Tab-separated table of N, CA and C in Angstrom:
chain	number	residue	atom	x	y	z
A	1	UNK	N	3.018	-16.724	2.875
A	1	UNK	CA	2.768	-15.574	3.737
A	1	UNK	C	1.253	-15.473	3.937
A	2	UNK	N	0.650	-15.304	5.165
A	2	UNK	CA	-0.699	-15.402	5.327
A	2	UNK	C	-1.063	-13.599	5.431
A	3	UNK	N	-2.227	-13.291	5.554
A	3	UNK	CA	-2.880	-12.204	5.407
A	3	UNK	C	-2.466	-11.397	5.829
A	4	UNK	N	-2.084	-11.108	7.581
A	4	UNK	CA	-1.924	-10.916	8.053
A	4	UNK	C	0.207	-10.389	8.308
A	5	UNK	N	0.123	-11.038	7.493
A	5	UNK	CA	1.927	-10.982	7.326
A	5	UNK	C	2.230	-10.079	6.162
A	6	UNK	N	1.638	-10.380	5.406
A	6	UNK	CA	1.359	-9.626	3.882
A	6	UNK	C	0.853	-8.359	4.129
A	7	UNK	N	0.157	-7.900	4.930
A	7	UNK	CA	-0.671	-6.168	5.121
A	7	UNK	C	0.287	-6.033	6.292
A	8	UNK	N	1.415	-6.502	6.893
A	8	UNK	CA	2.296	-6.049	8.153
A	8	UNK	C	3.270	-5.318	7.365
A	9	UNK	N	3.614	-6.354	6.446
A	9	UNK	CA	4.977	-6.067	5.228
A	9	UNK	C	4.568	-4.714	3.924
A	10	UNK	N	3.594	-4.875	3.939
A	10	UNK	CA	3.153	-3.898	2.554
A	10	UNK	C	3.056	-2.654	3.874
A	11	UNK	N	2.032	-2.226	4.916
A	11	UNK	CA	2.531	-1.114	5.766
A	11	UNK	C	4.303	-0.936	6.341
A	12	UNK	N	4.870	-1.492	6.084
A	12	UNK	CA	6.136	-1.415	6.485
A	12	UNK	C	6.979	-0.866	5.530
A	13	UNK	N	6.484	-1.602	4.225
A	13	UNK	CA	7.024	-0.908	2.816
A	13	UNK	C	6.608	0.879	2.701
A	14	UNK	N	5.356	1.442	2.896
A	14	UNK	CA	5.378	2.364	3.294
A	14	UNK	C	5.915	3.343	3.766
A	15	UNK	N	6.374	3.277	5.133
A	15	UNK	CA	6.704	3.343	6.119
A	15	UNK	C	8.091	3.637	6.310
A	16	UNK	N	9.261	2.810	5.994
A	16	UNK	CA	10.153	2.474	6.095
A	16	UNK	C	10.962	3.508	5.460
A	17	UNK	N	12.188	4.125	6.002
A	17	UNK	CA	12.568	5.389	5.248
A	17	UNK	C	13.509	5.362	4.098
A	18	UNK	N	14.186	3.818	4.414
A	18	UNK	CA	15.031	3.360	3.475
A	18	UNK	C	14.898	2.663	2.011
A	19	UNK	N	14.769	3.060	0.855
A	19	UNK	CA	14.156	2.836	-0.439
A	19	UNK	C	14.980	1.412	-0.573
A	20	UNK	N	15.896	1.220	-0.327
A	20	UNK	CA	16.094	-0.475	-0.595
A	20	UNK	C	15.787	-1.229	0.319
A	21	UNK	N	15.111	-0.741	1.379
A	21	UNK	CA	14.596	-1.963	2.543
A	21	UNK	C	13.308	-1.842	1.776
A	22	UNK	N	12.375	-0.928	1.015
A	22	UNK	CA	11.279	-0.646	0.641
A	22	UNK	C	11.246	-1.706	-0.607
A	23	UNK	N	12.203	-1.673	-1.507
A	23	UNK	CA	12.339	-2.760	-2.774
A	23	UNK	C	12.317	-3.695	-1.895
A	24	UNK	N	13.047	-4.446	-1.298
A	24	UNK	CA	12.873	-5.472	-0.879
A	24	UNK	C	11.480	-5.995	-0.477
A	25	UNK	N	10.823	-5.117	0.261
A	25	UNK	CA	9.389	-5.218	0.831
A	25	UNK	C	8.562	-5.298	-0.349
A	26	UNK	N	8.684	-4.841	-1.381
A	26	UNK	CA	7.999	-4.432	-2.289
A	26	UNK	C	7.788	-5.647	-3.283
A	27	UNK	N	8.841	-6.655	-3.252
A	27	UNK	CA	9.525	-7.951	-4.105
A	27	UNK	C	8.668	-8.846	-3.537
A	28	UNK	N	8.360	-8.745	-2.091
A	28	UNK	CA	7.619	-9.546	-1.602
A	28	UNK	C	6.463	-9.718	-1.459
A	29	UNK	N	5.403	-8.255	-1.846
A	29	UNK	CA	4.234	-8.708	-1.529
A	29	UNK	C	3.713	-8.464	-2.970
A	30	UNK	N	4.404	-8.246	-4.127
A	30	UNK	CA	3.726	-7.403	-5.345
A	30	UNK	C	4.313	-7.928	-6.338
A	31	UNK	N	3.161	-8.760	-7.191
A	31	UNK	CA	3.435	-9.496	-8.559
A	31	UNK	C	3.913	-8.125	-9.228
A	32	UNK	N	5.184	-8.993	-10.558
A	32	UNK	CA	5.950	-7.852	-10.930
A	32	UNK	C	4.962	-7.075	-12.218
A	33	UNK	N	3.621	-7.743	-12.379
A	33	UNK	CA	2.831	-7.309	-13.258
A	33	UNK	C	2.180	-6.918	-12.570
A	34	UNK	N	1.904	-6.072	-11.107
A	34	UNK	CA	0.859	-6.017	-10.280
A	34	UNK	C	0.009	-3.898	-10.960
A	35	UNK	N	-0.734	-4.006	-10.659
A	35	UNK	CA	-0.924	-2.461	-10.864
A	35	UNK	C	-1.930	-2.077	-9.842
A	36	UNK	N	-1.599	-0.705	-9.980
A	36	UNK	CA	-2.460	0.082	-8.546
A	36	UNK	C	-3.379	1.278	-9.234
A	37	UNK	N	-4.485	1.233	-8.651
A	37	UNK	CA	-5.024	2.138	-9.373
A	37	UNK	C	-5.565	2.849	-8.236
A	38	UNK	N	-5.626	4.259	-8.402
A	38	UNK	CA	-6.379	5.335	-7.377
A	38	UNK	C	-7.502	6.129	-7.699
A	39	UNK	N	-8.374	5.770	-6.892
A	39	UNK	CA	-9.858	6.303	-7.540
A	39	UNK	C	-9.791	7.905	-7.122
A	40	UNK	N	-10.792	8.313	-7.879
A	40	UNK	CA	-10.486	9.715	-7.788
A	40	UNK	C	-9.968	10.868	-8.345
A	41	UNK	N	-8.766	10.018	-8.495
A	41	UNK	CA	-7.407	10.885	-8.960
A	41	UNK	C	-7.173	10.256	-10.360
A	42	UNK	N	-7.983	9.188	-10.609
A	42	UNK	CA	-7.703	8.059	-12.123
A	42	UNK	C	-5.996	8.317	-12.646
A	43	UNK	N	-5.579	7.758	-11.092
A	43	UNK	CA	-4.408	7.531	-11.479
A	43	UNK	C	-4.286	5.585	-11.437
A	44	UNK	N	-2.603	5.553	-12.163
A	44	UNK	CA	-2.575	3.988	-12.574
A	44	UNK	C	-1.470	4.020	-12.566
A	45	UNK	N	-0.741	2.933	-11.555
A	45	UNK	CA	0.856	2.440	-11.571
A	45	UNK	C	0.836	1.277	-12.298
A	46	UNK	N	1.310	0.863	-13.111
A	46	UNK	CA	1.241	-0.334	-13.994
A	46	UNK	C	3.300	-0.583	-13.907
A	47	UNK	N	2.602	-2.289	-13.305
A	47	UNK	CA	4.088	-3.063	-12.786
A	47	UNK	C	4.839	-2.729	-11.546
A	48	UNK	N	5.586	-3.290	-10.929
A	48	UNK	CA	5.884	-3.367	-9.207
A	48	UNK	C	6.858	-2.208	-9.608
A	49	UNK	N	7.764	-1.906	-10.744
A	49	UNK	CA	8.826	-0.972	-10.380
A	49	UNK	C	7.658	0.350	-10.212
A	50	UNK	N	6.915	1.276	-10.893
A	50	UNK	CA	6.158	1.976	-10.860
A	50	UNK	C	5.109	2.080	-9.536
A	51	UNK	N	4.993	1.511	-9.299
A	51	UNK	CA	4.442	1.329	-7.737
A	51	UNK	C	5.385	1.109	-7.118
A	52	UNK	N	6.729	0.951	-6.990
A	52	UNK	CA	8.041	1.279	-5.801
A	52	UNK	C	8.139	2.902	-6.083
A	53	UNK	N	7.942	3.552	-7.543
A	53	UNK	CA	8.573	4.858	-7.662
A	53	UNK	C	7.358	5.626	-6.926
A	54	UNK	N	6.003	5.146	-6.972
A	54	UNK	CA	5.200	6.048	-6.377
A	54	UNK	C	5.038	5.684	-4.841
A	55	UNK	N	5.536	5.000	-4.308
A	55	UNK	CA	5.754	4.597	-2.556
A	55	UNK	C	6.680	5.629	-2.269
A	56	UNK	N	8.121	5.460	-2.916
A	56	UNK	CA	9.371	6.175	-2.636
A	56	UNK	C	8.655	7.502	-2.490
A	57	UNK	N	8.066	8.269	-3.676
A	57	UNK	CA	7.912	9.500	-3.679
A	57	UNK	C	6.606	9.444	-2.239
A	58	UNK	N	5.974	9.374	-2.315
A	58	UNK	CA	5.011	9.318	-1.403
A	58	UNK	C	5.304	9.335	0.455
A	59	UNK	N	6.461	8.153	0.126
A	59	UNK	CA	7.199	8.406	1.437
A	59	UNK	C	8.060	9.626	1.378
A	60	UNK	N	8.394	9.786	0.863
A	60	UNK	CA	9.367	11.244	0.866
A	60	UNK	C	9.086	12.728	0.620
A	61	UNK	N	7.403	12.740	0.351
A	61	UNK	CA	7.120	13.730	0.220
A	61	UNK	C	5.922	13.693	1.398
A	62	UNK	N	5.485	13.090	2.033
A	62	UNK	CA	4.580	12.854	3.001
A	62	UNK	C	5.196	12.118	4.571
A	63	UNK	N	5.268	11.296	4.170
A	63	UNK	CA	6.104	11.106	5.765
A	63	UNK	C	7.280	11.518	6.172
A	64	UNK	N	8.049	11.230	5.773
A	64	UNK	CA	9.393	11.780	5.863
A	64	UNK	C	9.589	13.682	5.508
A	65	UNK	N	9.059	14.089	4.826
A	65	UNK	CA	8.700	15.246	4.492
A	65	UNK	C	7.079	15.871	5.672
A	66	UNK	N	6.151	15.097	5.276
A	66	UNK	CA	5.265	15.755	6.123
A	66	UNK	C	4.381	15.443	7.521
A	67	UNK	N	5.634	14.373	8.175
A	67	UNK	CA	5.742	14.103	9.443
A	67	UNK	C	4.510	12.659	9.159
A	68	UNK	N	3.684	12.658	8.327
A	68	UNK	CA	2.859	11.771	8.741
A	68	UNK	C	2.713	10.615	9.187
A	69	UNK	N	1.684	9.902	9.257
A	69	UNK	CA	2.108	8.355	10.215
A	69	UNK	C	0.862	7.606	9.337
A	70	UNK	N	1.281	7.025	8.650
A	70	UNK	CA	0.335	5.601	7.635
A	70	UNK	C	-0.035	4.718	8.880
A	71	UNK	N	-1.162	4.170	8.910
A	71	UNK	CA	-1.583	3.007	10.075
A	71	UNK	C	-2.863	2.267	9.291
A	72	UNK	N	-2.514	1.102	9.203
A	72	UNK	CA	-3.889	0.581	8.703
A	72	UNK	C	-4.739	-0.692	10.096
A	73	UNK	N	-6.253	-0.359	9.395
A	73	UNK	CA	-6.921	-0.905	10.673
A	73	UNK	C	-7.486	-2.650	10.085
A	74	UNK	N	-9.001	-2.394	9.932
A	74	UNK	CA	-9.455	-3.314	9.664
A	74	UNK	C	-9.319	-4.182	8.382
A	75	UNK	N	-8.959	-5.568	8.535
A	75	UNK	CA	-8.762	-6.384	7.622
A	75	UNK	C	-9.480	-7.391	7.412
A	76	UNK	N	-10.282	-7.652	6.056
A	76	UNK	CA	-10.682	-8.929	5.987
A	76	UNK	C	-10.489	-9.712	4.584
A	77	UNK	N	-9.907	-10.644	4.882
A	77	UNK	CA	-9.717	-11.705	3.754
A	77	UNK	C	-10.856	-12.131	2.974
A	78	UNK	N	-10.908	-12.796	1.548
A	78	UNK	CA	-12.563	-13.247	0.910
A	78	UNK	C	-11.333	-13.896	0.032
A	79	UNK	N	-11.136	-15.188	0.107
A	79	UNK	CA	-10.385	-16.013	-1.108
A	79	UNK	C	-9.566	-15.330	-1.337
A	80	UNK	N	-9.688	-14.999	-2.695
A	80	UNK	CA	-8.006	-14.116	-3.407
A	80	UNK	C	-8.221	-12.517	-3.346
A	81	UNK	N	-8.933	-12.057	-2.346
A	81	UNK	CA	-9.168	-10.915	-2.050
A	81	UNK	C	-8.854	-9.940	-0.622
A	82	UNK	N	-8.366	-8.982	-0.589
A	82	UNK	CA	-8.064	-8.796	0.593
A	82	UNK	C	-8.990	-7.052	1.035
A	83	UNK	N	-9.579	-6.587	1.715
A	83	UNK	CA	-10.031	-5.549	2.412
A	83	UNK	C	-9.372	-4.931	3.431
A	84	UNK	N	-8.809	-3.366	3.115
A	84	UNK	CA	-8.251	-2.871	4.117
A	84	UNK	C	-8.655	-1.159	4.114
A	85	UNK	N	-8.515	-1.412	5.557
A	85	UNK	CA	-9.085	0.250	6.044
A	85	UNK	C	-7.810	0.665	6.163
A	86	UNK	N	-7.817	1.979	6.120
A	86	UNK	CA	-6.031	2.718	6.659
A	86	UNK	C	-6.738	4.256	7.021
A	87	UNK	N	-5.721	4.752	7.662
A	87	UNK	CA	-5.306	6.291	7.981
A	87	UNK	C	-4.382	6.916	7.657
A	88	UNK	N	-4.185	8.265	8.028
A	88	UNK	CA	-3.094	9.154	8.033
A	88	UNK	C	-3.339	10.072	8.900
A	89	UNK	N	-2.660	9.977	9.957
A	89	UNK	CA	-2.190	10.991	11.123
A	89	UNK	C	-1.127	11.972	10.800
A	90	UNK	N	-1.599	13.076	11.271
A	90	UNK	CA	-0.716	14.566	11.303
A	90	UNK	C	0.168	14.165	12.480
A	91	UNK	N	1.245	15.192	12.277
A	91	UNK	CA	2.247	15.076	13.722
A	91	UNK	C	1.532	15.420	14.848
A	92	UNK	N	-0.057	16.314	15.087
A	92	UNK	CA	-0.171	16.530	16.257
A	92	UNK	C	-1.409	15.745	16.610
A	93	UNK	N	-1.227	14.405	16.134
A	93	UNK	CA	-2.366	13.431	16.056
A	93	UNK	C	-3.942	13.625	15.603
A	94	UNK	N	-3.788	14.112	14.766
A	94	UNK	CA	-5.262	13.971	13.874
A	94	UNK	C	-5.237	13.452	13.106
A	95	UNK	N	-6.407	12.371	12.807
A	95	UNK	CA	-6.345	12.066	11.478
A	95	UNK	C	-6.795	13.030	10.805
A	96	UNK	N	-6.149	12.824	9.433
A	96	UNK	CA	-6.341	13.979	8.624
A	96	UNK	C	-6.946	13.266	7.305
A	97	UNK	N	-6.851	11.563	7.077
A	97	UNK	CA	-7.417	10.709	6.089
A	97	UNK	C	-7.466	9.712	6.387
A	98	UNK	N	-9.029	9.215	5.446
A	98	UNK	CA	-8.942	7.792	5.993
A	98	UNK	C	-9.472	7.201	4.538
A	99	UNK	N	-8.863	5.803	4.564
A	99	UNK	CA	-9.772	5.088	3.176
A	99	UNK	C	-9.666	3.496	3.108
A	100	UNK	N	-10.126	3.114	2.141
A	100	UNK	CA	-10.415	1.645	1.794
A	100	UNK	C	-9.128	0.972	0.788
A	101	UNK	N	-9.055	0.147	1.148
A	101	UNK	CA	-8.161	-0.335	-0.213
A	101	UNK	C	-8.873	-1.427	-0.674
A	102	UNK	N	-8.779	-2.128	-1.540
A	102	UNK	CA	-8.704	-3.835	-2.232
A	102	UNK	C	-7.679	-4.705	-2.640
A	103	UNK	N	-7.518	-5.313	-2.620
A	103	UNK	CA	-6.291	-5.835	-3.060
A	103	UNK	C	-6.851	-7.365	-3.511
A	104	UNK	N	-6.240	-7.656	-5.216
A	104	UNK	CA	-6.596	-8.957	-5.863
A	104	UNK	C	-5.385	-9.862	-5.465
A	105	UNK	N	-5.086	-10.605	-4.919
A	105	UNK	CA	-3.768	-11.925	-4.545
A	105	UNK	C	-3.734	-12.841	-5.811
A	106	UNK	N	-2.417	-13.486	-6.328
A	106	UNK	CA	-2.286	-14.610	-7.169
A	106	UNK	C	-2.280	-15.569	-6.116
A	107	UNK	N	-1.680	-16.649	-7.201
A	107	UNK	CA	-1.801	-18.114	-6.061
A	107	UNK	C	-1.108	-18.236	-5.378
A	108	UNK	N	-0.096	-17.134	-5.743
A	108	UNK	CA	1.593	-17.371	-4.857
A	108	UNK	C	0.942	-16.132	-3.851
A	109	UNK	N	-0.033	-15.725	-3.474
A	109	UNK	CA	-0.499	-14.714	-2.173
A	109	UNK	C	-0.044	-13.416	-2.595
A	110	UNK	N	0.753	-12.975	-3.879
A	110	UNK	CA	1.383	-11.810	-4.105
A	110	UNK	C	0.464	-11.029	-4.354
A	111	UNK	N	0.217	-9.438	-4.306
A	111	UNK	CA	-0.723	-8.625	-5.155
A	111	UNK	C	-0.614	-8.221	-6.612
A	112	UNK	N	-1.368	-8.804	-7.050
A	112	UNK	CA	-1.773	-8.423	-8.754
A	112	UNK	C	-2.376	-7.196	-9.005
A	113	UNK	N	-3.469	-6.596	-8.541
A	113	UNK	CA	-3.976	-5.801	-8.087
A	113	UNK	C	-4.656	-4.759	-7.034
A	114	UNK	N	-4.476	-3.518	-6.936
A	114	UNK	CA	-4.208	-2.436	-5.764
A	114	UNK	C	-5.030	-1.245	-6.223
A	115	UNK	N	-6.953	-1.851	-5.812
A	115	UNK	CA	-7.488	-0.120	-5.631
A	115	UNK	C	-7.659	0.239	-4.361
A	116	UNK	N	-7.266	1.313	-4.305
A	116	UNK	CA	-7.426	2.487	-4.030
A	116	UNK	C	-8.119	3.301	-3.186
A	117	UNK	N	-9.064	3.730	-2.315
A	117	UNK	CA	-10.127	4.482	-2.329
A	117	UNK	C	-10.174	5.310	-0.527
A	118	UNK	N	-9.523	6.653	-1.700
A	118	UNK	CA	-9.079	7.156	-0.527
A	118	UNK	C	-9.580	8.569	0.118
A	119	UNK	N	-9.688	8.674	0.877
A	119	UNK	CA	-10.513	10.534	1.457
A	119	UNK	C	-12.230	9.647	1.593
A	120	UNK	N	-12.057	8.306	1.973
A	120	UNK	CA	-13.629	8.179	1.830
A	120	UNK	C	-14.112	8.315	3.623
């Protein structure tokens, strides 16, 4: 899966309202030792099931619950590293957040690691 396929599928995992189309998505882009960490909030999902439980909730308490719309922008690859900008749009189109992510890739392209950095 190239870069570009991998940040289509992980926003889709997001996104997606159905929690087993979301596992599935989730199998695919996220080593099962992967962890996410959120700056700020010094929060830490440690392993892919724990980062499916905090997507699920997230989708269900924010999009699906608070109309919002996840969109991510700019991407750039660096070896086993990936850079991504994202948003969050209100239902009456504002953004209302925007932030950075990182993401560390294994050799198999999966994510090992997921910061964070968000309201920047």
């Amino acid at each position: 899966m190239d870069v570009k396929e991998l940040m289509d599928t992980l926003l889709e995992a997001w996104k997606t309202p159905d929690n087993e189309e979301r596992r599935v998505l989730v199998e695919k882009v996220f080593a099962e030792s992967a962890v996410h960490y959120i700056a700020g909030e010094e929060l830490q999902f440690a392993g892919r099931e724990a980062i499916l439980a905090n997507m699920n909730q997230v989708n269900e308490q924010q999009i699906q619950g608070g109309g919002v719309v996840f969109g991510f922008g700019k991407t750039v690859a660096n070896h086993n590293g990936v850079y991504q900008e994202w948003d969050i749009t209100a239902p009456n189109g504002q953004v209302v957040r925007t932030g950075r992510d990182f993401y560390v890739l294994d050799d198999d392209g999966k994510i090992t690691a997921f910061y964070m950095y968000g309201g920047v």
